[in-house]
CSV table of C-alpha atoms and ligand atoms in Angstrom, one decimal:
chain,number,residue,atom,x,y,z
A,1,MET,CA,85.4,118.9,120.0
A,2,ALA,CA,81.8,120.2,119.7
A,3,THR,CA,81.9,119.6,115.9
A,4,ASP,CA,83.1,116.1,116.3
A,5,SER,CA,80.6,115.0,118.9
A,6,TRP,CA,77.9,116.5,116.7
A,7,ALA,CA,79.2,114.7,113.7
A,8,LEU,CA,79.3,111.5,115.7
A,9,ALA,CA,75.7,111.8,116.7
A,10,VAL,CA,74.6,112.5,113.1
A,11,ASP,CA,76.7,109.6,111.9
A,12,GLU,CA,75.1,107.2,114.3
A,13,GLN,CA,71.7,108.3,113.1
A,14,GLU,CA,72.8,108.0,109.5
A,15,ALA,CA,74.3,104.5,110.0
A,16,ALA,CA,71.1,103.4,111.6
A,17,ALA,CA,69.0,105.0,108.8
A,18,GLU,CA,71.3,103.4,106.2
A,19,SER,CA,70.7,100.0,107.7
A,20,LEU,CA,67.0,100.7,107.4
A,21,SER,CA,67.4,101.7,103.8
A,22,ASN,CA,69.2,98.4,103.2
A,23,LEU,CA,66.2,96.6,104.5
A,24,HIS,CA,64.3,98.0,101.6
A,25,LEU,CA,66.7,96.7,99.0
A,26,LYS,CA,64.1,95.3,96.7
A,27,GLU,CA,60.4,95.8,97.1
A,28,GLU,CA,59.6,94.0,93.9
A,29,LYS,CA,58.3,90.5,93.3
A,30,ILE,CA,60.0,88.8,96.2
A,31,LYS,CA,61.0,90.5,99.4
A,32,PRO,CA,64.3,89.7,101.0
A,33,ASP,CA,64.1,87.3,103.9
A,34,THR,CA,64.2,89.7,106.8
A,35,ASN,CA,63.2,86.9,109.2
A,36,GLY,CA,60.3,88.9,110.5
A,37,ALA,CA,62.5,91.2,112.5
A,38,VAL,CA,60.9,94.3,113.8
A,39,VAL,CA,62.5,97.3,112.2
A,40,LYS,CA,63.3,100.0,114.6
A,41,THR,CA,62.2,103.4,113.5
A,42,ASN,CA,64.2,105.2,116.2
A,43,ALA,CA,67.3,106.3,114.3
A,44,ASN,CA,69.3,106.7,117.5
A,45,ALA,CA,68.6,103.1,118.5
A,46,GLU,CA,71.4,100.6,118.8
A,47,LYS,CA,71.6,98.5,115.7
A,48,THR,CA,69.7,95.2,115.9
A,49,ASP,CA,71.3,92.0,114.9
A,50,GLU,CA,69.2,92.1,111.8
A,51,GLU,CA,70.4,95.5,110.8
A,52,GLU,CA,74.0,94.5,111.4
A,53,LYS,CA,73.5,91.5,109.2
A,54,GLU,CA,71.9,93.6,106.5
A,55,ASP,CA,75.0,95.8,106.6
A,56,ARG,CA,77.3,92.9,106.1
A,57,ALA,CA,75.0,91.3,103.5
A,58,ALA,CA,74.8,94.7,101.6
A,59,GLN,CA,78.6,94.9,101.7
A,60,SER,CA,78.9,91.4,100.4
A,61,LEU,CA,76.4,92.0,97.6
A,62,LEU,CA,78.1,95.3,96.7
A,63,ASN,CA,81.4,93.4,96.3
A,64,LYS,CA,79.8,90.8,94.1
A,65,LEU,CA,78.1,93.4,91.9
A,66,ILE,CA,81.3,95.4,91.3
A,67,ARG,CA,83.7,92.5,90.8
A,68,SER,CA,84.3,90.9,87.5
A,69,ASN,CA,87.7,89.3,88.1
A,70,LEU,CA,89.5,87.1,90.5
A,71,VAL,CA,91.2,88.9,93.3
A,72,ASP,CA,94.9,88.3,93.3
A,73,ASN,CA,96.5,86.8,96.4
A,74,THR,CA,100.1,85.8,96.8
A,75,ASN,CA,99.7,84.0,100.1
A,76,GLN,CA,100.0,80.2,100.5
A,77,VAL,CA,96.8,78.2,100.8
A,78,GLU,CA,96.7,76.3,104.1
A,79,VAL,CA,95.1,72.9,103.8
A,80,LEU,CA,94.2,70.8,106.8
A,81,GLN,CA,93.1,67.4,105.7
A,82,ARG,CA,90.7,65.2,107.7
A,83,ASP,CA,92.9,62.3,107.0
A,84,PRO,CA,96.5,63.6,107.1
A,85,ASN,CA,97.8,60.4,105.6
A,86,SER,CA,95.8,60.6,102.4
A,87,PRO,CA,97.7,62.3,99.5
A,88,LEU,CA,97.1,66.0,99.0
A,89,TYR,CA,95.8,66.6,95.6
A,90,SER,CA,95.8,69.9,93.8
A,91,VAL,CA,95.0,70.6,90.2
A,92,LYS,CA,96.4,73.1,87.8
A,93,SER,CA,93.8,72.7,85.1
A,94,PHE,CA,90.1,72.0,84.9
A,95,GLU,CA,90.7,69.0,82.6
A,96,GLU,CA,92.4,67.2,85.5
A,97,LEU,CA,89.1,67.2,87.3
A,98,ARG,CA,87.4,64.9,84.7
A,99,LEU,CA,84.3,67.0,84.7
A,100,LYS,CA,81.3,66.2,82.6
A,101,PRO,CA,81.9,67.7,79.1
A,102,GLN,CA,78.9,70.1,79.5
A,103,LEU,CA,80.4,71.4,82.7
A,104,LEU,CA,83.9,71.9,81.3
A,105,GLN,CA,82.2,73.7,78.4
A,106,GLY,CA,80.4,75.9,80.9
A,107,VAL,CA,83.6,76.7,82.8
A,108,TYR,CA,85.4,77.7,79.7
A,109,ALA,CA,82.4,79.7,78.4
A,110,MET,CA,82.8,81.8,81.6
A,111,GLY,CA,86.3,82.6,80.6
A,112,PHE,CA,88.0,80.6,83.3
A,113,ASN,CA,91.3,79.2,81.9
A,114,ARG,CA,92.6,77.6,85.1
A,115,PRO,CA,91.5,77.0,88.7
A,116,SER,CA,92.0,79.9,91.1
A,117,LYS,CA,94.3,79.4,94.1
A,118,ILE,CA,91.6,78.2,96.4
A,119,GLN,CA,90.0,76.1,93.7
A,120,GLU,CA,93.2,74.2,93.0
A,121,ASN,CA,92.9,72.6,96.4
A,122,ALA,CA,89.1,72.8,97.0
A,123,LEU,CA,87.9,71.2,93.8
A,124,PRO,CA,89.8,67.9,94.0
A,125,LEU,CA,88.6,67.5,97.6
A,126,MET,CA,85.0,68.3,96.8
A,127,LEU,CA,84.9,66.1,93.7
A,128,ALA,CA,86.7,63.1,95.3
A,129,GLU,CA,85.0,59.8,95.6
A,130,PRO,CA,83.4,59.6,98.1
A,131,PRO,CA,82.9,63.4,98.3
A,132,GLN,CA,84.6,65.1,101.2
A,133,ASN,CA,83.3,67.7,103.6
A,134,LEU,CA,84.9,71.1,103.5
A,135,ILE,CA,85.2,74.3,105.4
A,136,ALA,CA,86.9,77.0,103.2
A,137,GLN,CA,87.8,80.5,104.1
A,138,SER,CA,89.2,83.1,101.7
A,139,GLN,CA,88.4,86.7,101.0
A,140,SER,CA,85.7,87.8,98.7
A,141,GLY,CA,86.6,87.4,95.0
A,142,THR,CA,88.9,84.4,95.3
A,143,GLY,CA,86.6,81.9,93.5
A,144,LYS,CA,84.6,80.3,96.3
A,145,THR,CA,81.2,80.6,94.7
A,146,ALA,CA,82.5,79.2,91.3
A,147,ALA,CA,84.0,76.3,93.3
A,148,PHE,CA,81.0,75.2,95.1
A,149,VAL,CA,78.7,75.7,92.1
A,150,LEU,CA,81.0,73.4,90.1
A,151,ALA,CA,80.8,70.8,93.0
A,152,MET,CA,77.0,71.0,93.0
A,153,LEU,CA,76.6,70.7,89.3
A,154,SER,CA,79.0,67.7,89.2
A,155,GLN,CA,76.9,65.8,91.7
A,156,VAL,CA,73.5,66.5,90.3
A,157,GLU,CA,71.6,63.8,88.4
A,158,PRO,CA,69.5,65.8,85.9
A,159,ALA,CA,67.2,62.9,85.2
A,160,ASN,CA,66.0,62.8,88.8
A,161,LYS,CA,63.4,65.5,89.2
A,162,TYR,CA,63.7,66.4,92.8
A,163,PRO,CA,66.1,68.6,94.8
A,164,GLN,CA,69.6,67.1,95.3
A,165,CYS,CA,71.6,70.1,96.1
A,166,LEU,CA,70.7,72.7,98.7
A,167,CYS,CA,72.5,76.0,99.1
A,168,LEU,CA,71.9,78.5,101.9
A,169,SER,CA,72.5,82.2,101.5
A,170,PRO,CA,72.0,85.0,104.0
A,171,THR,CA,69.7,87.1,101.9
A,172,TYR,CA,67.5,86.9,98.8
A,173,GLU,CA,69.9,89.1,96.8
A,174,LEU,CA,72.9,87.0,97.6
A,175,ALA,CA,71.0,83.9,96.7
A,176,LEU,CA,70.1,85.5,93.4
A,177,GLN,CA,73.8,86.2,92.7
A,178,THR,CA,74.7,82.6,93.3
A,179,GLY,CA,71.8,81.5,91.2
A,180,LYS,CA,73.2,83.5,88.3
A,181,VAL,CA,76.5,81.7,88.5
A,182,ILE,CA,74.7,78.3,88.5
A,183,GLU,CA,72.8,79.4,85.4
A,184,GLN,CA,76.0,80.5,83.6
A,185,MET,CA,78.0,77.5,84.5
A,186,GLY,CA,75.1,75.1,83.8
A,187,LYS,CA,74.4,76.8,80.5
A,188,PHE,CA,75.1,73.6,78.5
A,189,TYR,CA,73.0,71.5,80.9
A,190,PRO,CA,69.5,72.6,79.8
A,191,GLU,CA,67.7,69.9,81.8
A,192,LEU,CA,69.0,71.2,85.0
A,193,LYS,CA,66.7,73.5,86.9
A,194,LEU,CA,67.0,75.8,89.8
A,195,ALA,CA,64.4,76.9,92.5
A,196,TYR,CA,64.6,79.8,94.9
A,197,ALA,CA,63.4,79.1,98.4
A,198,VAL,CA,63.0,82.7,99.6
A,199,ARG,CA,60.2,84.4,101.5
A,200,GLY,CA,57.5,85.6,99.1
A,201,ASN,CA,58.0,82.7,96.7
A,202,LYS,CA,54.8,80.9,97.4
A,203,LEU,CA,54.0,77.4,96.3
A,204,GLU,CA,50.8,75.4,96.5
A,205,ARG,CA,50.5,73.3,99.7
A,206,GLY,CA,51.3,69.6,99.0
A,207,GLN,CA,53.4,70.5,96.0
A,208,LYS,CA,56.8,68.9,95.5
A,209,ILE,CA,59.7,70.7,94.0
A,210,SER,CA,61.1,69.1,90.8
A,211,GLU,CA,64.1,71.4,90.4
A,212,GLN,CA,67.4,69.6,91.2
A,213,ILE,CA,69.1,72.6,92.9
A,214,VAL,CA,67.4,74.7,95.6
A,215,ILE,CA,69.0,77.9,96.8
A,216,GLY,CA,67.5,80.0,99.5
A,217,THR,CA,67.5,81.7,102.8
A,218,PRO,CA,67.5,79.6,106.0
A,219,GLY,CA,64.0,80.4,107.3
A,220,THR,CA,62.2,79.6,104.1
A,221,VAL,CA,64.4,76.5,103.4
A,222,LEU,CA,63.6,75.2,106.9
A,223,ASP,CA,59.9,75.7,106.2
A,224,TRP,CA,60.1,74.0,102.8
A,225,CYS,CA,62.0,71.0,104.3
A,226,SER,CA,59.9,70.5,107.5
A,227,LYS,CA,56.5,72.2,107.8
A,228,LEU,CA,55.6,72.5,104.1
A,229,LYS,CA,57.5,69.4,102.9
A,230,PHE,CA,58.2,70.8,99.4
A,231,ILE,CA,61.7,69.3,99.7
A,232,ASP,CA,62.6,65.9,100.9
A,233,PRO,CA,65.8,66.6,102.9
A,234,LYS,CA,66.8,62.9,102.9
A,235,LYS,CA,67.4,63.1,99.2
A,236,ILE,CA,69.9,66.0,99.4
A,237,LYS,CA,73.4,65.0,98.3
A,238,VAL,CA,75.2,68.3,98.6
A,239,PHE,CA,74.6,70.9,101.2
A,240,VAL,CA,76.3,74.3,100.9
A,241,LEU,CA,76.3,77.0,103.4
A,242,ASP,CA,77.6,80.2,101.8
A,243,GLU,CA,78.7,83.4,103.5
A,244,ALA,CA,78.8,81.8,106.9
A,245,ASP,CA,80.2,85.0,108.5
A,246,VAL,CA,77.3,87.0,107.2
A,247,MET,CA,74.9,84.2,108.1
A,248,ILE,CA,75.9,84.0,111.8
A,249,ALA,CA,75.4,87.7,112.3
A,250,THR,CA,71.8,86.7,112.9
A,251,GLN,CA,71.1,84.3,115.7
A,252,GLY,CA,68.0,83.1,113.9
A,253,HIS,CA,69.9,82.1,110.8
A,254,GLN,CA,72.4,80.2,112.7
A,255,ASP,CA,69.9,78.0,114.5
A,256,GLN,CA,67.8,77.5,111.3
A,257,SER,CA,70.9,76.4,109.4
A,258,ILE,CA,71.8,73.9,112.1
A,259,ARG,CA,68.2,72.5,112.1
A,260,ILE,CA,68.3,72.1,108.3
A,261,GLN,CA,71.6,70.3,108.5
A,262,ARG,CA,70.3,67.9,111.1
A,263,MET,CA,67.6,66.7,108.6
A,264,LEU,CA,70.1,65.7,106.0
A,265,PRO,CA,71.4,62.2,105.5
A,266,ARG,CA,74.7,61.3,107.1
A,267,ASN,CA,76.4,60.8,103.7
A,268,CYS,CA,75.4,64.2,102.4
A,269,GLN,CA,78.3,66.3,101.4
A,270,MET,CA,78.6,69.4,103.6
A,271,LEU,CA,80.4,72.5,102.4
A,272,LEU,CA,80.8,75.8,104.2
A,273,PHE,CA,82.3,79.0,102.9
A,274,SER,CA,83.2,82.2,104.6
A,275,ALA,CA,85.2,85.3,103.7
A,276,THR,CA,86.4,85.8,107.3
A,277,PHE,CA,87.2,83.3,110.0
A,278,GLU,CA,86.6,84.7,113.5
A,279,ASP,CA,86.1,82.2,116.3
A,280,SER,CA,82.3,82.5,116.1
A,281,VAL,CA,82.4,81.4,112.4
A,282,TRP,CA,84.7,78.5,113.2
A,283,LYS,CA,82.5,77.3,116.0
A,284,PHE,CA,79.4,77.5,113.8
A,285,ALA,CA,81.3,75.8,110.9
A,286,GLN,CA,82.2,72.8,113.1
A,287,LYS,CA,78.6,72.4,114.1
A,288,VAL,CA,77.4,72.3,110.5
A,289,VAL,CA,80.2,70.4,108.9
A,290,PRO,CA,81.3,67.1,110.5
A,291,ASP,CA,84.8,65.7,109.8
A,292,PRO,CA,85.8,68.6,107.7
A,293,ASN,CA,88.8,69.2,105.5
A,294,VAL,CA,89.8,72.8,106.1
A,295,ILE,CA,91.2,75.2,103.5
A,296,LYS,CA,92.3,78.8,104.3
A,297,LEU,CA,93.8,81.5,102.3
A,298,LYS,CA,94.9,84.5,104.3
A,299,ARG,CA,94.0,88.0,103.0
A,300,GLU,CA,96.7,89.9,101.3
A,301,GLU,CA,98.1,92.3,103.9
A,302,GLU,CA,97.6,96.0,103.3
A,303,THR,CA,100.5,98.2,104.1
A,304,LEU,CA,101.1,102.0,104.5
A,305,ASP,CA,104.7,101.6,103.3
A,306,THR,CA,104.1,102.9,99.8
A,307,ILE,CA,101.9,105.8,100.8
A,308,LYS,CA,102.9,109.3,101.5
A,309,GLN,CA,100.7,110.6,104.3
A,310,TYR,CA,100.1,114.2,105.2
A,311,TYR,CA,97.8,116.2,107.4
A,312,VAL,CA,96.5,119.7,106.9
A,313,LEU,CA,95.5,121.9,109.8
A,314,CYS,CA,92.2,123.7,109.3
A,315,SER,CA,89.8,125.5,111.6
A,316,SER,CA,86.5,124.8,109.9
A,317,ARG,CA,84.7,122.8,107.3
A,318,ASP,CA,85.1,125.7,104.8
A,319,GLU,CA,88.8,125.8,105.4
A,320,LYS,CA,89.0,122.1,104.8
A,321,PHE,CA,87.2,122.7,101.5
A,322,GLN,CA,89.6,125.5,100.6
A,323,ALA,CA,92.6,123.3,101.4
A,324,LEU,CA,91.1,120.7,99.0
A,325,CYS,CA,90.8,123.3,96.3
A,326,ASN,CA,94.4,124.4,96.8
A,327,LEU,CA,95.5,120.8,96.4
A,328,TYR,CA,93.5,120.4,93.2
A,329,GLY,CA,95.0,123.7,92.0
A,330,ALA,CA,98.6,122.7,92.5
A,331,ILE,CA,98.8,119.0,91.5
A,332,THR,CA,97.2,116.8,88.9
A,333,ILE,CA,94.9,114.4,90.6
A,334,ALA,CA,93.7,111.7,88.2
A,335,GLN,CA,91.2,110.2,90.5
A,336,ALA,CA,90.5,110.8,94.2
A,337,MET,CA,88.3,109.3,96.8
A,338,ILE,CA,87.2,111.6,99.6
A,339,PHE,CA,85.8,110.2,102.9
A,340,CYS,CA,83.4,112.2,105.0
A,341,HIS,CA,82.1,111.4,108.4
A,342,THR,CA,78.4,112.1,107.7
A,343,ARG,CA,76.1,111.9,104.8
A,344,LYS,CA,75.3,115.6,105.2
A,345,THR,CA,78.9,116.6,104.9
A,346,ALA,CA,79.4,114.3,101.9
A,347,SER,CA,76.4,115.8,100.0
A,348,TRP,CA,77.6,119.4,100.8
A,349,LEU,CA,81.1,118.6,99.7
A,350,ALA,CA,80.0,116.9,96.5
A,351,ALA,CA,77.8,120.0,95.7
A,352,GLU,CA,80.7,122.4,96.4
A,353,LEU,CA,83.1,120.4,94.3
A,354,SER,CA,80.7,120.3,91.4
A,355,LYS,CA,80.3,124.1,91.6
A,356,GLU,CA,84.1,124.3,91.2
A,357,GLY,CA,83.7,122.3,88.0
A,358,HIS,CA,84.7,118.8,89.1
A,359,GLN,CA,83.0,115.7,87.9
A,360,VAL,CA,81.9,114.3,91.2
A,361,ALA,CA,80.3,111.0,92.1
A,362,LEU,CA,78.5,110.7,95.4
A,363,LEU,CA,78.0,107.5,97.3
A,364,SER,CA,75.2,108.0,99.6
A,365,GLY,CA,73.5,106.0,102.3
A,366,GLU,CA,70.0,106.2,101.0
A,367,MET,CA,71.0,104.6,97.7
A,368,MET,CA,70.1,101.0,97.1
A,369,VAL,CA,73.0,98.5,96.8
A,370,GLU,CA,72.5,98.2,93.0
A,371,GLN,CA,72.7,102.0,92.7
A,372,ARG,CA,75.9,102.1,94.7
A,373,ALA,CA,77.4,99.5,92.5
A,374,ALA,CA,76.5,101.6,89.4
A,375,VAL,CA,78.2,104.7,90.9
A,376,ILE,CA,81.3,102.7,91.7
A,377,GLU,CA,81.4,101.2,88.3
A,378,ARG,CA,81.2,104.7,86.6
A,379,PHE,CA,84.0,105.9,88.9
A,380,ARG,CA,86.1,102.9,88.0
A,381,GLU,CA,85.6,103.6,84.3
A,382,GLY,CA,86.8,107.1,84.9
A,383,LYS,CA,83.5,108.8,84.1
A,384,GLU,CA,83.9,110.7,87.3
A,385,LYS,CA,87.2,111.8,88.7
A,386,VAL,CA,86.2,112.4,92.4
A,387,LEU,CA,84.2,110.0,94.5
A,388,VAL,CA,82.8,111.5,97.7
A,389,THR,CA,81.5,109.0,100.2
A,390,THR,CA,80.8,108.2,103.8
A,391,ASN,CA,82.5,105.2,105.4
A,392,VAL,CA,79.4,103.1,105.8
A,393,CYS,CA,78.9,103.2,102.0
A,394,ALA,CA,82.5,102.7,101.0
A,395,ARG,CA,83.5,99.9,103.4
A,396,GLY,CA,85.0,97.1,101.4
A,397,ILE,CA,85.4,98.9,98.2
A,398,ASP,CA,88.6,98.3,96.3
A,399,VAL,CA,90.5,101.6,95.8
A,400,GLU,CA,93.6,100.1,94.1
A,401,GLN,CA,93.5,102.4,91.1
A,402,VAL,CA,92.9,105.5,93.1
A,403,SER,CA,96.2,107.3,93.8
A,404,VAL,CA,94.8,110.0,96.1
A,405,VAL,CA,92.7,109.5,99.2
A,406,ILE,CA,91.5,112.4,101.2
A,407,ASN,CA,90.2,111.9,104.7
A,408,PHE,CA,88.0,115.0,104.9
A,409,ASP,CA,87.1,113.6,108.3
A,410,LEU,CA,89.3,111.0,110.1
A,411,PRO,CA,87.8,107.6,110.6
A,412,VAL,CA,86.5,107.1,114.2
A,413,ASP,CA,84.6,104.2,115.7
A,414,LYS,CA,81.2,104.7,117.4
A,415,ASP,CA,83.0,105.6,120.7
A,416,GLY,CA,84.9,108.3,119.0
A,417,ASN,CA,88.2,106.4,119.1
A,418,PRO,CA,90.5,106.2,116.0
A,419,ASP,CA,89.3,103.5,113.7
A,420,ASN,CA,92.8,102.2,112.6
A,421,GLU,CA,91.5,99.3,110.6
A,422,THR,CA,89.3,101.6,108.5
A,423,TYR,CA,92.2,104.1,108.1
A,424,LEU,CA,94.5,101.3,106.8
A,425,HIS,CA,91.7,100.0,104.5
A,426,ARG,CA,91.0,103.4,103.0
A,427,ILE,CA,94.6,104.3,102.2
A,428,GLY,CA,96.6,101.1,102.5
A,429,ARG,CA,97.9,99.3,99.4
A,430,THR,CA,98.7,95.6,99.1
A,431,GLY,CA,102.4,95.1,98.7
A,432,ARG,CA,101.8,93.3,95.4
A,433,PHE,CA,100.2,96.2,93.6
A,434,GLY,CA,102.6,98.5,95.4
A,435,LYS,CA,101.5,101.7,93.4
A,436,ARG,CA,102.6,104.7,95.3
A,437,GLY,CA,99.8,106.7,96.7
A,438,LEU,CA,99.0,110.0,98.5
A,439,ALA,CA,96.8,110.4,101.5
A,440,VAL,CA,95.8,113.7,103.0
A,441,ASN,CA,94.1,114.0,106.3
A,442,MET,CA,92.1,117.1,107.2
A,443,VAL,CA,92.4,118.0,110.9
A,444,ASP,CA,90.1,120.7,112.3
A,445,SER,CA,90.1,120.4,116.1
A,446,LYS,CA,92.2,119.4,119.0
A,447,HIS,CA,90.2,116.3,119.2
A,448,SER,CA,90.9,115.3,115.6
A,449,MET,CA,94.6,116.1,116.1
A,450,ASN,CA,94.5,113.7,119.0
A,451,ILE,CA,92.9,111.1,116.8
A,452,LEU,CA,95.6,111.7,114.1
A,453,ASN,CA,98.4,111.3,116.7
A,454,ARG,CA,96.9,108.0,117.9
A,455,ILE,CA,96.7,106.7,114.3
A,456,GLN,CA,100.4,107.7,113.8
A,457,GLU,CA,101.3,105.9,117.0
A,458,HIS,CA,99.3,102.8,116.1
A,459,PHE,CA,101.1,102.4,112.7
A,460,ASN,CA,104.3,103.8,114.0
A,461,LYS,CA,104.4,106.0,110.9
A,462,LYS,CA,104.9,109.7,110.8
A,463,ILE,CA,102.2,111.8,109.1
A,464,GLU,CA,103.8,115.0,107.9
A,465,ARG,CA,102.2,118.4,108.1
A,466,LEU,CA,101.3,120.0,104.8
A,467,ASP,CA,100.7,123.7,104.4
A,468,THR,CA,98.2,123.9,101.5
A,469,ASP,CA,98.6,127.7,101.2
A,470,ASP,CA,102.2,127.1,100.1
A,471,LEU,CA,101.8,125.9,96.4
A,472,ASP,CA,105.5,125.1,96.1
A,473,GLU,CA,105.2,122.7,99.0
A,474,ILE,CA,102.2,121.0,97.6
A,475,GLU,CA,103.9,120.6,94.2
A,476,LYS,CA,106.8,118.9,96.0
A,477,ILE,CA,104.6,116.2,97.5
A,478,ALA,CA,103.4,115.2,94.1
A,479,ASN,CA,106.9,114.2,93.0
B,1,LIG,N1,89.1,80.0,87.9
B,1,LIG,C1,88.7,81.2,87.6
B,1,LIG,N2,89.3,81.9,86.6
B,1,LIG,C2,88.9,83.1,86.2
B,1,LIG,N3,87.9,83.8,86.9
B,1,LIG,C3,87.3,83.2,87.9
B,1,LIG,C4,87.7,81.9,88.3
B,1,LIG,N4,86.9,81.5,89.4
B,1,LIG,C5,86.1,82.6,89.6
B,1,LIG,N5,86.3,83.6,88.7
B,1,LIG,C6,85.7,84.9,88.7
B,1,LIG,O1,86.3,85.7,89.7
B,1,LIG,C7,85.3,86.5,90.4
B,1,LIG,C8,85.2,86.1,91.8
B,1,LIG,O2,84.8,84.7,91.9
B,1,LIG,P1,83.7,84.2,93.0
B,1,LIG,O3,82.5,85.0,93.0
B,1,LIG,O4,83.6,82.7,92.8
B,1,LIG,O5,84.5,84.5,94.3
B,1,LIG,P2,84.0,84.4,95.8
B,1,LIG,O6,85.2,84.1,96.6
B,1,LIG,O7,82.8,83.5,95.9
B,1,LIG,O8,83.7,85.9,96.1
B,1,LIG,P3,82.3,86.5,96.6
B,1,LIG,O9,82.1,85.9,98.0
B,1,LIG,O10,82.5,88.0,96.6
B,1,LIG,O11,81.3,86.0,95.6
B,1,LIG,C9,84.0,86.2,89.6
B,1,LIG,O12,83.8,87.2,88.6
B,1,LIG,C10,84.2,84.9,88.9
B,1,LIG,O13,83.5,84.7,87.7
C-alpha cells in the first residue's frame, strides 16, 4: 500500500511536469499558441484546462507523426443526411469526384488509390453543389485530414489573391501537420499559397493576406479576422474546424471558434472533424455547423479474447525485475512493451534491462513529442526489442505488432482505482488483427492484488497466476 500511494504521488507530479514539458514543445521561430495561460509551476497542482488540452494535443500530434497509413476499420459508416430524401452518394474511386486534374494528380502522387471508408461518404457530400455542411467523427488515421484538405483545395480559386479557406487547429504543431498535407496534395497547384495564423507570426498592421488558404489557432485567427483585419471573413468559402475534441478541452478555444464562425457568410461551407464524439463535442459541433450532415465511423472494438493474461506475485521492485528476467530467460520474446507507473521506475528499469544486455528504448515524459515519435519509430522498425514507458507517454500508441505486454505496474487512475480502459488499450487487440498475445501483470502488494481482482471482474476474464521461478511453467505459456 505504501509503495503504491508513493507511486501515485510521484506519478501525479510527473504527469503535471510532463504537461509542462509539452508546453515547451517548440521554442523555435514560432511559439505554440498557449493562449496566454499561466503555467503552474507547482507540480502537485491540479492540471489546468490548458495542460489537459496540451496532453490531448500532444497525443494527437504523436499519432500523426508515427502514422504513415490508413487505419483499418471494419465498422459500417453511419450517415445522417440533412435532407433524408436526397439520394445518398458514395464513391469508390477518386475519378468519380470529377476533381480538377491537378488535384487528382496530387492525390495519386500521395499514393492514394481509392477513397478511405470515411472519404467514400464525406467527399461527395463536401464536393456537392451547393456544398454541404458536415460534422464527421472517426478515429485518428481514417483519412479525415486528407478529406477536408481535398474539399478546401477543390473550392479555392487560385486567381483570387485573398483567403478563401480557413482551417482552425488546436495548436501550432497540429496546424503545421495539416499544412504539410495541403502542400503535398496541392503540389501540382503552384499558384496556391498557404498562410499560418499562429501566435508569433507577426504581420505589418494594415497588411492584407494574399494566400488563399489560412490555417491557424483560434486566438490568432480571431485577431486576424477582427482586430487586425488581415483576413476578410466575409470572403471565406470553406471553414474547417479540425480536432474539435482537442479544441474544446480549452474553454477559450471554444468561444473563439464560435466567434470566428459568426463572422463568416451564411453560405460558407462549415466542416467539423473530431476523433471522438462525447456529448460536449456534439453540442459544440452543433453550434459551429448549422444544418449539418453527420458521418460517424465507430472505433474498432478492442478485445481481450485473443490474449493470454497472467499475473506474477512479487514482494518488491527487485523481485518484479527478477521475474521479468526469468521470463526473458525462458521464452523468446520478439518485442515487448513494458509499462511503469512512474518515470523514475521506467528509467531505473530501462537501465537494469540494458545492463542485462537488452536493447531498450525508453519513452520518457521529458522528451518532446518529436523525440517520442522517433523512439516509437525505431521500436517499430525493430531497432530496439523492448520499449519501457509510462502511461502518459504511451497513451494512444498502436501496439499491434507487439506480442508481449508487461504491466510492471498495473494501470490506476488518479484516485488509485483500476483504469480498465487503459488496461484494455495496453493489451487489447482488435478482432480483425486477432494476433494472439501475452500479457503479464506484476503484482507486489495487497493493494495491487485488489486492483487486479477488480480488473478481472470488470472484464469477466480470469487472469491466471504464473510462477516465474518455474521455467517449465513459463515455457508452457509461450505455446
Ligand atoms: N484514401 C487514402 N488512401 C491511402 N492512404 C490515405 C488515404 N487517405 C489518407 N491516407 C493516409 O492515411 C493516413 C491517415 O490519414 P489522415 O491523416 O487523413 O487521417 P485522420 O483521420 O485525419 O487522422 P489524424 O487525425 O490522426 O490526422 C495518412 O498517412 C494519409 O496520408
